[in-house]
CSV table of C-alpha atoms in Angstrom, one decimal:
chain,number,residue,atom,x,y,z
A,1,MET,CA,14.4,175.2,176.8
A,2,ALA,CA,10.7,175.4,176.3
A,3,GLU,CA,8.4,176.2,179.2
A,4,ARG,CA,7.6,173.0,181.1
A,5,GLU,CA,4.8,172.9,183.7
A,6,PRO,CA,5.8,170.9,186.8
A,7,GLU,CA,3.6,168.2,188.2
A,8,ILE,CA,2.0,169.3,191.5
A,9,ILE,CA,1.9,166.5,194.1
A,10,THR,CA,0.2,167.0,197.5
A,11,ASP,CA,0.1,163.5,198.8
A,12,LYS,CA,3.2,162.1,200.4
A,13,ASP,CA,2.5,158.5,199.3
A,14,GLN,CA,2.1,159.7,195.7
A,15,MET,CA,5.4,161.7,196.0
A,16,ARG,CA,7.3,158.6,197.2
A,17,LYS,CA,5.8,156.5,194.5
A,18,TRP,CA,6.9,159.1,191.8
A,19,SER,CA,10.4,159.2,193.2
A,20,ARG,CA,10.8,155.4,193.3
A,21,SER,CA,9.4,155.1,189.8
A,22,MET,CA,12.0,157.6,188.5
A,23,ARG,CA,14.8,156.0,190.3
A,24,ALA,CA,13.8,152.6,188.8
A,25,GLN,CA,14.4,154.3,185.4
A,26,GLY,CA,17.9,155.2,186.5
A,27,LYS,CA,17.1,158.9,187.1
A,28,THR,CA,18.7,160.9,189.9
A,29,ILE,CA,16.6,163.3,191.9
A,30,GLY,CA,17.5,166.7,193.4
A,31,LEU,CA,15.4,168.2,196.2
A,32,VAL,CA,15.2,171.9,197.0
A,33,PRO,CA,13.2,172.4,200.2
A,34,THR,CA,11.5,175.8,200.6
A,35,MET,CA,8.7,177.4,202.5
A,36,GLY,CA,7.5,179.2,199.4
A,37,TYR,CA,7.3,182.9,198.5
A,38,LEU,CA,10.1,182.2,196.1
A,39,HIS,CA,12.8,184.8,195.2
A,40,GLN,CA,16.0,184.7,193.2
A,41,GLY,CA,17.8,183.2,196.2
A,42,HIS,CA,15.5,180.1,195.9
A,43,ILE,CA,15.9,180.1,192.1
A,44,SER,CA,19.7,180.0,192.6
A,45,LEU,CA,19.3,176.8,194.7
A,46,ILE,CA,17.2,175.2,191.9
A,47,LYS,CA,19.8,176.1,189.3
A,48,GLU,CA,22.5,174.6,191.5
A,49,ALA,CA,20.5,171.4,191.9
A,50,GLN,CA,20.1,171.2,188.1
A,51,LYS,CA,23.8,170.8,187.8
A,52,HIS,CA,23.8,167.6,189.8
A,53,THR,CA,20.7,165.5,189.0
A,54,HIS,CA,18.4,164.5,186.1
A,55,LEU,CA,15.1,165.6,187.9
A,56,ILE,CA,14.2,168.4,190.3
A,57,VAL,CA,11.7,168.4,193.1
A,58,VAL,CA,10.9,171.7,194.8
A,59,SER,CA,9.0,171.3,198.1
A,60,ILE,CA,6.8,174.2,199.2
A,61,TYR,CA,5.7,173.8,202.8
A,62,VAL,CA,5.6,176.3,205.7
A,63,ASN,CA,6.6,174.1,208.6
A,64,PRO,CA,4.8,174.8,211.8
A,65,GLY,CA,7.2,172.5,213.7
A,66,GLN,CA,9.9,175.2,213.6
A,67,PHE,CA,7.8,178.0,215.0
A,68,SER,CA,6.9,178.6,218.6
A,69,PRO,CA,3.3,179.9,219.3
A,70,SER,CA,4.6,183.4,219.7
A,71,GLU,CA,6.5,183.5,216.4
A,72,ASP,CA,5.4,184.6,212.9
A,73,LEU,CA,3.8,181.4,211.5
A,74,SER,CA,0.5,183.0,210.6
A,75,THR,CA,2.1,186.0,208.9
A,76,TYR,CA,4.8,184.1,207.0
A,77,PRO,CA,4.4,185.3,203.4
A,78,SER,CA,2.7,182.9,201.0
A,79,ASP,CA,1.9,183.0,197.2
A,80,PHE,CA,1.7,179.5,195.8
A,81,HIS,CA,0.3,180.7,192.4
A,82,GLY,CA,3.1,183.2,192.0
A,83,ASP,CA,5.6,180.5,193.1
A,84,PHE,CA,4.3,178.0,190.5
A,85,GLU,CA,4.4,180.6,187.7
A,86,LYS,CA,8.1,181.3,188.5
A,87,LEU,CA,8.9,177.6,188.5
A,88,LYS,CA,7.0,177.0,185.3
A,89,THR,CA,9.1,179.5,183.4
A,90,LEU,CA,12.4,178.5,184.9
A,91,SER,CA,15.2,177.6,182.5
A,92,GLY,CA,16.0,174.0,182.8
A,93,GLY,CA,12.7,173.2,184.4
A,94,VAL,CA,11.3,171.7,187.6
A,95,ASP,CA,9.7,168.3,187.4
A,96,VAL,CA,7.6,168.2,190.6
A,97,VAL,CA,6.3,170.7,193.1
A,98,PHE,CA,5.6,168.9,196.3
A,99,HIS,CA,3.0,171.0,198.1
A,100,PRO,CA,1.6,169.0,201.0
A,101,HIS,CA,-1.3,170.4,203.1
A,102,ASN,CA,-0.1,169.1,206.4
A,103,LEU,CA,2.8,166.8,207.1
A,104,TYR,CA,1.7,166.4,210.7
A,105,ASP,CA,-1.8,165.0,209.9
A,106,TYR,CA,-2.0,161.5,211.2
A,107,GLY,CA,-5.7,161.1,210.8
A,108,ASN,CA,-6.7,163.1,213.8
A,109,SER,CA,-9.1,166.1,213.4
A,110,ASP,CA,-7.0,168.7,215.2
A,111,THR,CA,-4.8,169.9,212.3
A,112,ILE,CA,-2.5,172.9,212.2
A,113,SER,CA,-4.0,176.1,211.0
A,114,ARG,CA,-1.6,178.9,210.2
A,115,SER,CA,-4.3,181.5,210.9
A,116,SER,CA,-4.8,180.2,214.5
A,117,SER,CA,-1.2,179.3,215.4
A,118,ASN,CA,0.2,182.7,216.1
A,119,ASP,CA,-1.6,184.0,219.2
A,120,ASN,CA,0.6,186.2,221.3
A,121,ASP,CA,-1.8,185.8,224.2
A,122,ARG,CA,-1.1,182.0,224.5
A,123,GLU,CA,1.7,180.7,226.6
A,124,GLU,CA,4.8,179.6,224.8
A,125,ARG,CA,5.7,177.1,227.5
A,126,SER,CA,4.0,173.9,228.6
A,127,GLU,CA,3.1,173.0,232.1
A,128,LYS,CA,6.6,171.5,232.6
A,129,GLY,CA,8.2,174.8,231.5
A,130,ALA,CA,9.7,173.5,228.2
A,131,VAL,CA,9.4,175.7,225.2
A,132,VAL,CA,7.0,174.2,222.7
A,133,SER,CA,6.4,174.4,218.9
A,134,CYS,CA,3.1,175.2,217.2
A,135,ILE,CA,2.7,171.4,216.6
A,136,GLU,CA,2.9,170.6,220.3
A,137,ASP,CA,0.8,173.7,221.2
A,138,ARG,CA,-2.1,172.3,219.0
A,139,LYS,CA,-1.7,168.8,220.5
A,140,VAL,CA,-1.8,166.9,217.2
A,141,GLY,CA,0.1,163.9,218.6
A,142,HIS,CA,3.4,164.4,217.0
A,143,GLU,CA,6.2,163.7,219.5
A,144,THR,CA,9.2,162.4,217.6
A,145,TRP,CA,11.9,165.0,217.0
A,146,VAL,CA,15.4,165.0,215.4
A,147,ARG,CA,18.0,166.8,217.5
A,148,ILE,CA,21.5,167.8,216.5
A,149,GLU,CA,22.5,168.4,220.1
A,150,ARG,CA,25.6,170.6,220.0
A,151,LEU,CA,25.3,172.4,216.7
A,152,GLU,CA,21.8,173.6,217.4
A,153,LYS,CA,22.6,175.3,220.7
A,154,GLY,CA,24.2,178.5,219.7
A,155,MET,CA,23.3,181.5,217.6
A,156,CYS,CA,19.7,181.1,216.3
A,157,GLY,CA,19.2,178.2,218.7
A,158,LYS,CA,19.5,180.5,221.7
A,159,SER,CA,16.6,182.8,220.8
A,160,ARG,CA,14.6,180.2,218.9
A,161,PRO,CA,14.9,177.0,221.0
A,162,VAL,CA,12.4,174.9,218.9
A,163,PHE,CA,13.6,176.0,215.5
A,164,PHE,CA,16.4,173.6,214.6
A,165,ARG,CA,14.7,170.5,215.9
A,166,GLY,CA,11.7,171.5,213.8
A,167,VAL,CA,13.9,172.0,210.8
A,168,ALA,CA,15.8,168.8,211.3
A,169,THR,CA,12.6,166.9,211.8
A,170,ILE,CA,10.8,168.3,208.7
A,171,VAL,CA,13.9,167.8,206.5
A,172,THR,CA,14.1,164.2,207.7
A,173,LYS,CA,10.4,163.7,206.8
A,174,LEU,CA,11.0,165.3,203.3
A,175,PHE,CA,14.1,163.1,202.8
A,176,ASN,CA,12.1,160.0,203.7
A,177,ILE,CA,9.2,161.0,201.4
A,178,VAL,CA,11.1,162.3,198.3
A,179,GLU,CA,14.2,160.1,198.7
A,180,PRO,CA,16.5,162.4,196.8
A,181,ASP,CA,20.1,161.9,195.8
A,182,VAL,CA,21.0,165.5,196.3
A,183,ALA,CA,19.5,168.3,198.4
A,184,VAL,CA,20.5,171.9,198.1
A,185,PHE,CA,20.3,174.5,201.0
A,186,GLY,CA,21.2,178.1,201.0
A,187,LYS,CA,24.2,179.2,203.0
A,188,LYS,CA,22.4,182.3,204.2
A,189,ASP,CA,21.0,180.0,206.8
A,190,TYR,CA,24.5,178.9,207.6
A,191,GLN,CA,23.8,177.2,210.9
A,192,GLN,CA,20.9,175.3,209.3
A,193,TRP,CA,23.1,174.1,206.5
A,194,ARG,CA,25.7,172.8,208.8
A,195,ILE,CA,23.1,171.1,211.0
A,196,ILE,CA,21.6,169.3,208.0
A,197,ARG,CA,25.0,168.2,206.8
A,198,ARG,CA,25.8,166.8,210.2
A,199,MET,CA,22.4,165.1,210.5
A,200,VAL,CA,22.9,163.4,207.1
A,201,ARG,CA,26.4,162.3,208.1
A,202,ASP,CA,25.3,161.0,211.6
A,203,LEU,CA,22.1,159.2,210.4
A,204,ASP,CA,23.7,157.7,207.3
A,205,PHE,CA,21.4,159.3,204.8
A,206,SER,CA,22.6,158.6,201.3
A,207,ILE,CA,22.1,162.2,200.2
A,208,ASN,CA,24.7,164.8,199.1
A,209,VAL,CA,23.8,168.0,200.8
A,210,ILE,CA,25.1,171.0,198.9
A,211,GLY,CA,25.4,174.6,200.2
A,212,SER,CA,24.6,177.3,197.7
A,213,GLU,CA,26.1,180.8,198.1
A,214,ILE,CA,24.1,183.7,199.4
A,215,VAL,CA,22.2,185.7,196.8
A,216,ARG,CA,22.0,189.4,197.4
A,217,ASP,CA,20.0,192.3,196.0
A,218,ALA,CA,22.0,195.0,194.1
A,219,ASP,CA,22.4,197.0,197.3
A,220,GLY,CA,23.8,194.0,199.2
A,221,LEU,CA,20.8,192.9,201.3
A,222,ALA,CA,20.6,189.1,201.6
A,223,MET,CA,17.5,187.9,199.9
A,224,SER,CA,14.8,186.6,202.3
A,225,SER,CA,11.1,186.0,202.1
A,226,ARG,CA,10.8,188.2,205.2
A,227,ASN,CA,12.2,191.2,203.4
A,228,VAL,CA,8.7,192.0,202.1
A,229,HIS,CA,7.7,193.0,205.7
A,230,LEU,CA,10.4,195.7,205.8
A,231,SER,CA,9.3,199.3,205.3
A,232,PRO,CA,11.5,201.3,202.8
A,233,GLU,CA,13.2,203.0,205.7
A,234,GLU,CA,13.8,199.8,207.6
A,235,ARG,CA,15.2,198.2,204.5
A,236,GLU,CA,17.7,201.0,204.1
A,237,LYS,CA,18.7,200.7,207.7
A,238,ALA,CA,19.1,196.9,207.3
A,239,LEU,CA,21.9,197.4,204.8
A,240,SER,CA,24.1,198.0,207.9
A,241,ILE,CA,24.3,194.3,208.3
A,242,SER,CA,25.8,193.3,205.0
A,243,ARG,CA,27.9,196.5,204.8
A,244,SER,CA,29.4,196.0,208.3
A,245,LEU,CA,30.0,192.3,207.6
A,246,LEU,CA,31.9,193.1,204.5
A,247,ARG,CA,34.1,195.6,206.4
A,248,ALA,CA,34.7,192.9,209.0
A,249,LYS,CA,35.9,190.5,206.4
A,250,LEU,CA,38.3,193.1,204.9
A,251,ASP,CA,39.6,193.9,208.4
A,252,ALA,CA,40.3,190.2,209.0
A,253,GLN,CA,42.0,189.7,205.6
A,254,ASN,CA,44.1,192.8,206.4
A,255,GLY,CA,45.4,191.2,209.6
A,256,GLN,CA,42.9,192.0,212.4
A,257,ILE,CA,42.6,188.6,214.1
A,258,TYR,CA,40.8,189.5,217.3
A,259,SER,CA,37.2,188.5,217.1
A,260,LYS,CA,36.0,190.8,219.9
A,261,GLU,CA,37.1,194.0,218.2
A,262,ILE,CA,35.6,192.9,214.8
A,263,ARG,CA,32.3,191.9,216.5
A,264,ASN,CA,32.1,195.2,218.4
A,265,LEU,CA,32.4,197.2,215.1
A,266,VAL,CA,29.5,195.3,213.5
A,267,ILE,CA,27.3,195.5,216.6
A,268,GLN,CA,27.9,199.2,216.8
A,269,ALA,CA,27.1,199.8,213.1
A,270,ILE,CA,23.8,197.9,213.4
A,271,HIS,CA,22.9,199.8,216.6
A,272,GLU,CA,23.6,203.1,215.0
A,273,ALA,CA,21.4,202.2,212.1
A,274,GLY,CA,18.5,201.6,214.6
A,275,GLY,CA,18.7,197.8,214.6
A,276,ARG,CA,18.6,195.4,217.6
A,277,VAL,CA,21.2,192.7,217.5
A,278,ASP,CA,20.1,189.2,218.5
A,279,TYR,CA,23.6,187.8,218.1
A,280,ALA,CA,26.9,188.5,216.3
A,281,GLU,CA,29.2,185.6,216.4
A,282,ILE,CA,32.5,184.6,214.7
A,283,VAL,CA,32.6,180.8,214.7
A,284,ASP,CA,34.5,178.0,213.2
A,285,GLN,CA,33.0,177.0,209.9
A,286,GLU,CA,32.7,173.3,210.8
A,287,SER,CA,32.1,173.2,214.6
A,288,LEU,CA,30.3,176.5,214.9
A,289,GLU,CA,32.2,177.1,218.1
A,290,ALA,CA,33.1,180.7,218.8
A,291,VAL,CA,36.7,181.7,218.3
A,292,GLU,CA,38.6,184.5,220.0
A,293,GLU,CA,41.3,184.8,217.3
A,294,ILE,CA,40.8,184.3,213.6
A,295,GLU,CA,43.5,181.8,212.6
A,296,SER,CA,41.5,179.4,210.4
A,297,PRO,CA,38.4,179.5,208.2
A,298,VAL,CA,35.5,181.1,210.2
A,299,VAL,CA,32.1,182.5,209.5
A,300,PHE,CA,30.7,185.7,211.0
A,301,CYS,CA,27.0,185.1,211.6
A,302,VAL,CA,24.6,187.9,212.5
A,303,ALA,CA,20.9,188.1,213.4
A,304,ALA,CA,19.3,191.5,214.0
A,305,TRP,CA,15.8,193.0,214.2
A,306,PHE,CA,14.7,196.0,212.2
A,307,GLY,CA,11.2,196.9,213.2
A,308,LYS,CA,9.3,193.6,213.6
A,309,VAL,CA,11.5,191.7,211.1
A,310,ARG,CA,14.3,189.5,212.2
A,311,LEU,CA,17.0,189.2,209.5
A,312,ILE,CA,20.0,186.8,209.4
A,313,ASP,CA,23.2,187.1,207.3
A,314,ASN,CA,26.7,185.8,207.4
A,315,MET,CA,30.1,186.2,205.8
A,316,GLU,CA,32.7,183.4,205.4
A,317,ILE,CA,36.2,184.6,206.2
A,318,ASN,CA,38.9,182.3,204.8
A,319,VAL,CA,42.3,183.2,206.2
């Protein structure tokens, strides 16, 4: 297929108008939400979306609502020109790149700045003691949040308490703006994918949420925009995550059913490689509740720090 340059839309009203115009013509729309700095993992999501709809919208927006003031909003990698060039040459094409400046701008002057939102000297908690996001920290007036109360509590929700409400809220906003028929999310962010599916079910969105399989580099490291921050030595050490997860899967398939023993082997492997484990949990694929014995489909989810980079990965185990 010949190179096709996507239309860039930055205004949410214009985005909604485009979608409604296309739907009036009988076209179906697929949405791939991203925070940019696109890699082959993102491309795989777009290719999956192409299988299901006539038209493709890729959103590129680094969402401040899912970062606390002490997290890496200001250093999150960004390369819109490079992203656009990748999308322009993609086989099958992308129809629209939705690239809003600020989805929390309601006409007030105090907008979110990525360069000023990551200040480790600022307190992460409000006067009432609640953990806040960069949105609340800047006091821009946004106070409506979407919560998936049970699924958001474990794993990434423990160490990043504002993350999933920020994700659920921005995805809701994108769904209301783009009005897609299909949305594709990567299963590398397994908890996020399950949360979005539950939100869509519970709030009656007429959207089919598809989970796309993890894309890995040749050495097995799960692709992530944050990988760019790893030094060569840290990157080599980070391979302990995927390698130990694969061994865990093989152990389970060979009859090891006790989660604690499998978890301990993975934690040990990451520690020996110089990593710091945030969590290593074997949970039910649907409920995300921890299981002591593997007797039904589970997913082994891991988050670990190597240097200043927090990586996540998972392995589905179907027994």
